[in-house]
Amino acid sequence: MFNLILFGPPGSGKGTQSEKLIAKYSLKHLSTGDLLRSQIAHQTPLGLEAKHFMDKGQLVPDEVVIGMISTALDQNTEVKGFLFDGFPRTAAQAEALDKLLEMRQSPINIMLALEVGEEELVGRLMKRGQTSGRSDDTDESIIKNRIAEYHQKTTAVADHYKQFDKVVLVKGEGTIDEIFDRISNEIDPIFQ
Ligand code: B4P
């Protein structure tokens, strides 16, 4: 198994790069953002709870996303590995993920952290908001709140994996293909 975390602030290109990475390395893509939006689209109780937080640019409670990931791991036992996109986003989620993977004897191999300046992040998300239909992409104050949540709660996740020497920083500005090449150059030497 090869398990990869794609990390970075909102709009840093996690979802964009994930699409290319799963095609190249045949990993199972687990995006908590996509899973939550699917729950919202199906109007499930979990989706209705999540929407309340996402519309304000806040993180969804840990127990909700951890439960969702645990279920997804159980449903995908025959895969080559997982690409975690947008998860973990808090220290508690990182610890929970480590335990879930420990039970499966397949720890995280690497965390790739995309680095993008704040002005570029806001610009990308506002642009996506023109076409995505995502309510959390259209209002600049909600976007800024998402970035603030990232600084307050999510940067701790990188600190968690730094202690195990698993974090690699990747410049997340440039063309999508340039960034993909930078990411691939980090994965290729260690991919099993
Ligand atoms: P997510 O769905 O994870 O999405 P995201 O942070 O908005 O962005 P992502 O980084 O994937 O977007 P991308 O850059 O690809 O989260 C949404 C919400 O869900 C969170 O705010 C939270 O409420 C909730 N949530 C999700 N996971 C959670 C968790 N674990 N715990 C708690 N809550 C959770 O794309 C952005 C735009 O940039 C696109 O339009 C793209 O085309 C463009 N772009 C990408 N690369 C580019 C490049 N190189 N140059 C120019 N534009 C580029």
mmCIF file of C-alpha atoms and ligand atoms in Angstrom:
data_model
loop_
_atom_site.group_PDB
_atom_site.id
_atom_site.type_symbol
_atom_site.label_atom_id
_atom_site.label_comp_id
_atom_site.label_asym_id
_atom_site.label_seq_id
_atom_site.Cartn_x
_atom_site.Cartn_y
_atom_site.Cartn_z
ATOM 1 C CA MET A 1 0.000 0.000 0.000
ATOM 2 C CA PHE A 2 1.104 3.533 -0.708
ATOM 3 C CA ASN A 3 -0.683 6.264 1.244
ATOM 4 C CA LEU A 4 -0.298 9.907 0.380
ATOM 5 C CA ILE A 5 -1.709 13.067 1.945
ATOM 6 C CA LEU A 6 -2.082 16.085 -0.328
ATOM 7 C CA PHE A 7 -2.030 19.073 1.978
ATOM 8 C CA GLY A 8 -2.437 22.823 1.555
ATOM 9 C CA PRO A 9 -4.783 25.762 2.128
ATOM 10 C CA PRO A 10 -8.186 26.079 0.397
ATOM 11 C CA GLY A 11 -7.630 26.690 -3.297
ATOM 12 C CA SER A 12 -4.039 25.438 -3.276
ATOM 13 C CA GLY A 13 -4.785 22.862 -5.980
ATOM 14 C CA LYS A 14 -5.412 19.716 -3.912
ATOM 15 C CA GLY A 15 -8.512 18.668 -5.833
ATOM 16 C CA THR A 16 -6.955 19.652 -9.172
ATOM 17 C CA GLN A 17 -3.712 17.736 -8.623
ATOM 18 C CA SER A 18 -5.516 14.764 -7.061
ATOM 19 C CA GLU A 19 -7.308 14.046 -10.343
ATOM 20 C CA LYS A 20 -3.974 13.719 -12.148
ATOM 21 C CA LEU A 21 -2.285 11.785 -9.336
ATOM 22 C CA ILE A 22 -4.953 9.079 -9.060
ATOM 23 C CA ALA A 23 -4.715 8.536 -12.819
ATOM 24 C CA LYS A 24 -0.915 8.185 -12.736
ATOM 25 C CA TYR A 25 -0.515 6.109 -9.560
ATOM 26 C CA SER A 26 -3.875 4.243 -9.455
ATOM 27 C CA LEU A 27 -4.632 5.341 -5.907
ATOM 28 C CA LYS A 28 -8.111 5.530 -4.362
ATOM 29 C CA HIS A 29 -9.048 9.200 -4.038
ATOM 30 C CA LEU A 30 -10.620 10.143 -0.700
ATOM 31 C CA SER A 31 -11.642 13.807 -0.652
ATOM 32 C CA THR A 32 -13.605 14.764 2.447
ATOM 33 C CA GLY A 33 -14.835 17.888 0.623
ATOM 34 C CA ASP A 34 -16.287 15.746 -2.195
ATOM 35 C CA LEU A 35 -17.738 13.208 0.265
ATOM 36 C CA LEU A 36 -19.415 16.006 2.250
ATOM 37 C CA ARG A 37 -20.795 17.687 -0.896
ATOM 38 C CA SER A 38 -22.224 14.337 -1.992
ATOM 39 C CA GLN A 39 -23.974 13.982 1.389
ATOM 40 C CA ILE A 40 -25.378 17.516 0.958
ATOM 41 C CA ALA A 41 -26.596 16.736 -2.576
ATOM 42 C CA HIS A 42 -28.420 13.655 -1.238
ATOM 43 C CA GLN A 43 -29.839 15.686 1.660
ATOM 44 C CA THR A 44 -28.761 13.149 4.264
ATOM 45 C CA PRO A 45 -28.788 14.124 7.981
ATOM 46 C CA LEU A 46 -24.958 14.186 7.877
ATOM 47 C CA GLY A 47 -25.085 16.450 4.813
ATOM 48 C CA LEU A 48 -27.537 18.835 6.428
ATOM 49 C CA GLU A 49 -25.298 19.116 9.498
ATOM 50 C CA ALA A 50 -22.163 19.617 7.366
ATOM 51 C CA LYS A 51 -23.783 22.293 5.179
ATOM 52 C CA HIS A 52 -24.373 24.480 8.205
ATOM 53 C CA PHE A 53 -20.575 24.662 8.804
ATOM 54 C CA MET A 54 -19.368 24.669 5.188
ATOM 55 C CA ASP A 55 -21.606 27.596 4.183
ATOM 56 C CA LYS A 56 -19.859 29.706 6.830
ATOM 57 C CA GLY A 57 -16.368 28.590 5.817
ATOM 58 C CA GLN A 58 -15.935 26.612 9.039
ATOM 59 C CA LEU A 59 -14.566 23.104 9.434
ATOM 60 C CA VAL A 60 -17.101 20.311 9.892
ATOM 61 C CA PRO A 61 -16.799 18.612 13.357
ATOM 62 C CA ASP A 62 -14.003 16.043 13.612
ATOM 63 C CA GLU A 63 -16.242 13.102 14.538
ATOM 64 C CA VAL A 64 -18.296 13.569 11.364
ATOM 65 C CA VAL A 65 -15.337 13.477 8.957
ATOM 66 C CA ILE A 66 -13.423 10.793 10.876
ATOM 67 C CA GLY A 67 -16.507 8.523 10.744
ATOM 68 C CA MET A 68 -16.819 9.151 7.013
ATOM 69 C CA ILE A 69 -13.164 8.266 6.365
ATOM 70 C CA SER A 70 -13.341 5.177 8.552
ATOM 71 C CA THR A 71 -16.309 3.919 6.519
ATOM 72 C CA ALA A 72 -14.503 4.675 3.243
ATOM 73 C CA LEU A 73 -11.413 2.723 4.376
ATOM 74 C CA ASP A 74 -13.599 -0.267 5.262
ATOM 75 C CA GLN A 75 -15.261 -0.116 1.839
ATOM 76 C CA ASN A 76 -11.942 -0.137 -0.049
ATOM 77 C CA THR A 77 -9.813 -3.002 1.201
ATOM 78 C CA GLU A 78 -8.464 -4.114 -2.188
ATOM 79 C CA VAL A 79 -6.839 -0.871 -3.338
ATOM 80 C CA LYS A 80 -3.148 -0.092 -4.041
ATOM 81 C CA GLY A 81 -3.254 2.857 -1.678
ATOM 82 C CA PHE A 82 -5.110 6.027 -0.768
ATOM 83 C CA LEU A 83 -4.736 9.655 -1.744
ATOM 84 C CA PHE A 84 -6.149 11.716 1.126
ATOM 85 C CA ASP A 85 -7.269 15.115 -0.196
ATOM 86 C CA GLY A 86 -8.419 17.724 2.326
ATOM 87 C CA PHE A 87 -8.060 15.265 5.212
ATOM 88 C CA PRO A 88 -6.727 15.358 7.900
ATOM 89 C CA ARG A 89 -7.485 19.012 8.632
ATOM 90 C CA THR A 90 -6.985 19.055 12.422
ATOM 91 C CA ALA A 91 -4.515 17.427 14.815
ATOM 92 C CA ALA A 92 -7.346 15.200 16.128
ATOM 93 C CA GLN A 93 -8.137 14.018 12.579
ATOM 94 C CA ALA A 94 -4.422 13.259 11.984
ATOM 95 C CA GLU A 95 -4.213 11.157 15.149
ATOM 96 C CA ALA A 96 -7.427 9.320 14.249
ATOM 97 C CA LEU A 97 -6.151 8.613 10.730
ATOM 98 C CA ASP A 98 -2.848 7.255 12.055
ATOM 99 C CA LYS A 99 -4.774 4.838 14.307
ATOM 100 C CA LEU A 100 -7.062 3.699 11.497
ATOM 101 C CA LEU A 101 -4.060 3.049 9.231
ATOM 102 C CA GLU A 102 -2.096 1.367 12.024
ATOM 103 C CA MET A 103 -4.904 -1.191 12.329
ATOM 104 C CA ARG A 104 -4.444 -1.870 8.600
ATOM 105 C CA GLN A 105 -0.616 -1.899 8.914
ATOM 106 C CA SER A 106 -0.314 0.670 6.135
ATOM 107 C CA PRO A 107 0.916 4.027 7.467
ATOM 108 C CA ILE A 108 1.163 7.347 5.623
ATOM 109 C CA ASN A 109 4.188 7.286 3.289
ATOM 110 C CA ILE A 110 4.391 10.996 2.509
ATOM 111 C CA MET A 111 2.591 14.308 2.977
ATOM 112 C CA LEU A 112 3.004 16.752 0.114
ATOM 113 C CA ALA A 113 2.241 20.320 1.215
ATOM 114 C CA LEU A 114 1.322 22.793 -1.532
ATOM 115 C CA GLU A 115 2.481 26.345 -0.824
ATOM 116 C CA VAL A 116 0.484 29.199 -2.408
ATOM 117 C CA GLY A 117 0.252 32.894 -1.462
ATOM 118 C CA GLU A 118 -3.015 34.194 0.011
ATOM 119 C CA GLU A 119 -3.795 36.627 -2.808
ATOM 120 C CA GLU A 120 -3.496 33.826 -5.364
ATOM 121 C CA LEU A 121 -5.728 31.551 -3.207
ATOM 122 C CA VAL A 122 -8.521 34.134 -2.961
ATOM 123 C CA GLY A 123 -8.289 34.869 -6.700
ATOM 124 C CA ARG A 124 -8.533 31.175 -7.643
ATOM 125 C CA LEU A 125 -11.504 30.512 -5.364
ATOM 126 C CA MET A 126 -13.427 33.621 -6.458
ATOM 127 C CA LYS A 127 -12.838 32.553 -10.076
ATOM 128 C CA ARG A 128 -14.086 29.029 -9.353
ATOM 129 C CA GLY A 129 -17.105 30.586 -7.615
ATOM 130 C CA GLN A 130 -18.253 32.079 -10.924
ATOM 131 C CA THR A 131 -18.947 28.610 -12.317
ATOM 132 C CA SER A 132 -18.828 25.995 -9.506
ATOM 133 C CA GLY A 133 -22.161 26.752 -7.855
ATOM 134 C CA ARG A 134 -20.327 26.339 -4.530
ATOM 135 C CA SER A 135 -21.739 28.812 -2.026
ATOM 136 C CA ASP A 136 -18.448 28.774 -0.065
ATOM 137 C CA ASP A 137 -16.559 30.081 -3.140
ATOM 138 C CA THR A 138 -18.627 33.172 -3.955
ATOM 139 C CA ASP A 139 -18.208 35.425 -0.915
ATOM 140 C CA GLU A 140 -14.736 36.824 -0.210
ATOM 141 C CA SER A 141 -15.352 37.019 3.556
ATOM 142 C CA ILE A 142 -16.256 33.284 3.642
ATOM 143 C CA ILE A 143 -13.122 32.450 1.622
ATOM 144 C CA LYS A 144 -11.013 34.482 4.069
ATOM 145 C CA ASN A 145 -12.675 32.617 6.938
ATOM 146 C CA ARG A 146 -11.696 29.279 5.344
ATOM 147 C CA ILE A 147 -8.103 30.474 5.074
ATOM 148 C CA ALA A 148 -8.204 31.655 8.719
ATOM 149 C CA GLU A 149 -9.516 28.215 9.803
ATOM 150 C CA TYR A 150 -6.585 26.691 7.924
ATOM 151 C CA HIS A 151 -4.067 28.804 9.846
ATOM 152 C CA GLN A 152 -5.777 28.236 13.214
ATOM 153 C CA LYS A 153 -6.525 24.511 13.005
ATOM 154 C CA THR A 154 -4.996 22.856 9.955
ATOM 155 C CA THR A 155 -1.324 23.893 9.950
ATOM 156 C CA ALA A 156 -0.993 21.719 13.091
ATOM 157 C CA VAL A 157 -1.430 18.689 10.822
ATOM 158 C CA ALA A 158 1.842 19.486 9.030
ATOM 159 C CA ASP A 159 3.573 19.801 12.424
ATOM 160 C CA HIS A 160 2.187 16.380 13.363
ATOM 161 C CA TYR A 161 3.723 14.666 10.311
ATOM 162 C CA LYS A 162 6.963 16.709 10.468
ATOM 163 C CA GLN A 163 7.860 14.864 13.673
ATOM 164 C CA PHE A 164 7.891 11.643 11.605
ATOM 165 C CA ASP A 165 9.855 13.338 8.812
ATOM 166 C CA LYS A 166 7.077 12.781 6.300
ATOM 167 C CA VAL A 167 6.415 16.322 5.051
ATOM 168 C CA VAL A 168 7.688 17.644 1.725
ATOM 169 C CA LEU A 169 6.924 21.240 0.697
ATOM 170 C CA VAL A 170 5.995 21.822 -2.933
ATOM 171 C CA LYS A 171 5.660 25.207 -4.649
ATOM 172 C CA GLY A 172 1.983 25.326 -5.640
ATOM 173 C CA GLU A 173 2.155 28.287 -8.039
ATOM 174 C CA GLY A 174 2.731 27.956 -11.774
ATOM 175 C CA THR A 175 0.846 25.911 -14.354
ATOM 176 C CA ILE A 176 -1.060 22.787 -13.310
ATOM 177 C CA ASP A 177 1.392 20.615 -15.279
ATOM 178 C CA GLU A 178 4.464 22.269 -13.746
ATOM 179 C CA ILE A 179 3.107 21.608 -10.258
ATOM 180 C CA PHE A 180 2.182 18.048 -11.181
ATOM 181 C CA ASP A 181 5.781 17.446 -12.341
ATOM 182 C CA ARG A 182 7.125 18.799 -9.045
ATOM 183 C CA ILE A 183 4.812 16.479 -7.090
ATOM 184 C CA SER A 184 5.622 13.463 -9.263
ATOM 185 C CA ASN A 185 9.350 14.094 -8.780
ATOM 186 C CA GLU A 186 8.835 13.669 -5.034
ATOM 187 C CA ILE A 187 6.665 10.556 -5.315
ATOM 188 C CA ASP A 188 8.478 8.585 -8.028
ATOM 189 C CA PRO A 189 11.609 7.674 -6.004
ATOM 190 C CA ILE A 190 9.580 6.265 -3.089
ATOM 191 C CA PHE A 191 6.506 4.861 -4.872
ATOM 192 C CA GLN A 192 6.022 1.161 -4.126
HETATM 193 P P1 B4P B 1 -12.451 21.087 0.041
HETATM 194 O O1 B4P B 1 -13.463 20.483 -0.820
HETATM 195 O O2 B4P B 1 -11.367 20.217 0.597
HETATM 196 O O3 B4P B 1 -11.844 22.156 -0.929
HETATM 197 P P2 B4P B 1 -10.906 23.376 -0.984
HETATM 198 O O4 B4P B 1 -10.105 23.495 0.254
HETATM 199 O O5 B4P B 1 -11.821 24.488 -1.351
HETATM 200 O O6 B4P B 1 -9.952 23.324 -2.221
HETATM 201 P P3 B4P B 1 -8.948 22.555 -3.079
HETATM 202 O O7 B4P B 1 -7.554 22.879 -2.592
HETATM 203 O O8 B4P B 1 -9.268 21.123 -3.255
HETATM 204 O O9 B4P B 1 -9.291 23.268 -4.469
HETATM 205 P P4 B4P B 1 -8.381 23.368 -5.725
HETATM 206 O O10 B4P B 1 -7.196 24.088 -5.222
HETATM 207 O O11 B4P B 1 -8.192 22.112 -6.433
HETATM 208 O O12 B4P B 1 -13.119 21.824 1.312
HETATM 209 C C1 B4P B 1 -14.342 22.518 1.286
HETATM 210 C C2 B4P B 1 -14.961 22.635 2.678
HETATM 211 O O13 B4P B 1 -15.358 21.309 3.153
HETATM 212 C C3 B4P B 1 -14.062 23.154 3.820
HETATM 213 O O14 B4P B 1 -14.042 24.567 3.881
HETATM 214 C C4 B4P B 1 -14.752 22.520 5.064
HETATM 215 O O15 B4P B 1 -15.881 23.256 5.478
HETATM 216 C C5 B4P B 1 -15.213 21.167 4.572
HETATM 217 N N1 B4P B 1 -14.235 20.085 4.854
HETATM 218 C C6 B4P B 1 -13.595 19.344 3.902
HETATM 219 N N2 B4P B 1 -12.776 18.456 4.487
HETATM 220 C C7 B4P B 1 -12.866 18.633 5.837
HETATM 221 C C8 B4P B 1 -12.235 18.045 6.966
HETATM 222 N N3 B4P B 1 -11.326 17.074 6.835
HETATM 223 N N4 B4P B 1 -12.576 18.484 8.212
HETATM 224 C C9 B4P B 1 -13.482 19.443 8.366
HETATM 225 N N5 B4P B 1 -14.114 20.067 7.343
HETATM 226 C C10 B4P B 1 -13.823 19.678 6.079
HETATM 227 O O16 B4P B 1 -9.112 24.335 -6.690
HETATM 228 C C11 B4P B 1 -9.304 25.717 -6.486
HETATM 229 C C12 B4P B 1 -9.369 26.432 -7.811
HETATM 230 O O17 B4P B 1 -8.049 26.766 -8.223
HETATM 231 C C13 B4P B 1 -9.992 25.633 -8.955
HETATM 232 O O18 B4P B 1 -10.889 26.434 -9.645
HETATM 233 C C14 B4P B 1 -8.808 25.267 -9.833
HETATM 234 O O19 B4P B 1 -9.153 25.194 -11.189
HETATM 235 C C15 B4P B 1 -7.848 26.404 -9.587
HETATM 236 N N6 B4P B 1 -6.452 26.015 -9.727
HETATM 237 C C16 B4P B 1 -5.876 24.862 -9.273
HETATM 238 N N7 B4P B 1 -4.571 24.835 -9.579
HETATM 239 C C17 B4P B 1 -4.289 26.028 -10.228
HETATM 240 C C18 B4P B 1 -3.112 26.609 -10.785
HETATM 241 N N8 B4P B 1 -1.936 25.979 -10.762
HETATM 242 N N9 B4P B 1 -3.198 27.831 -11.333
HETATM 243 C C19 B4P B 1 -4.377 28.488 -11.375
HETATM 244 N N10 B4P B 1 -5.547 27.991 -10.886
HETATM 245 C C20 B4P B 1 -5.490 26.767 -10.314
#
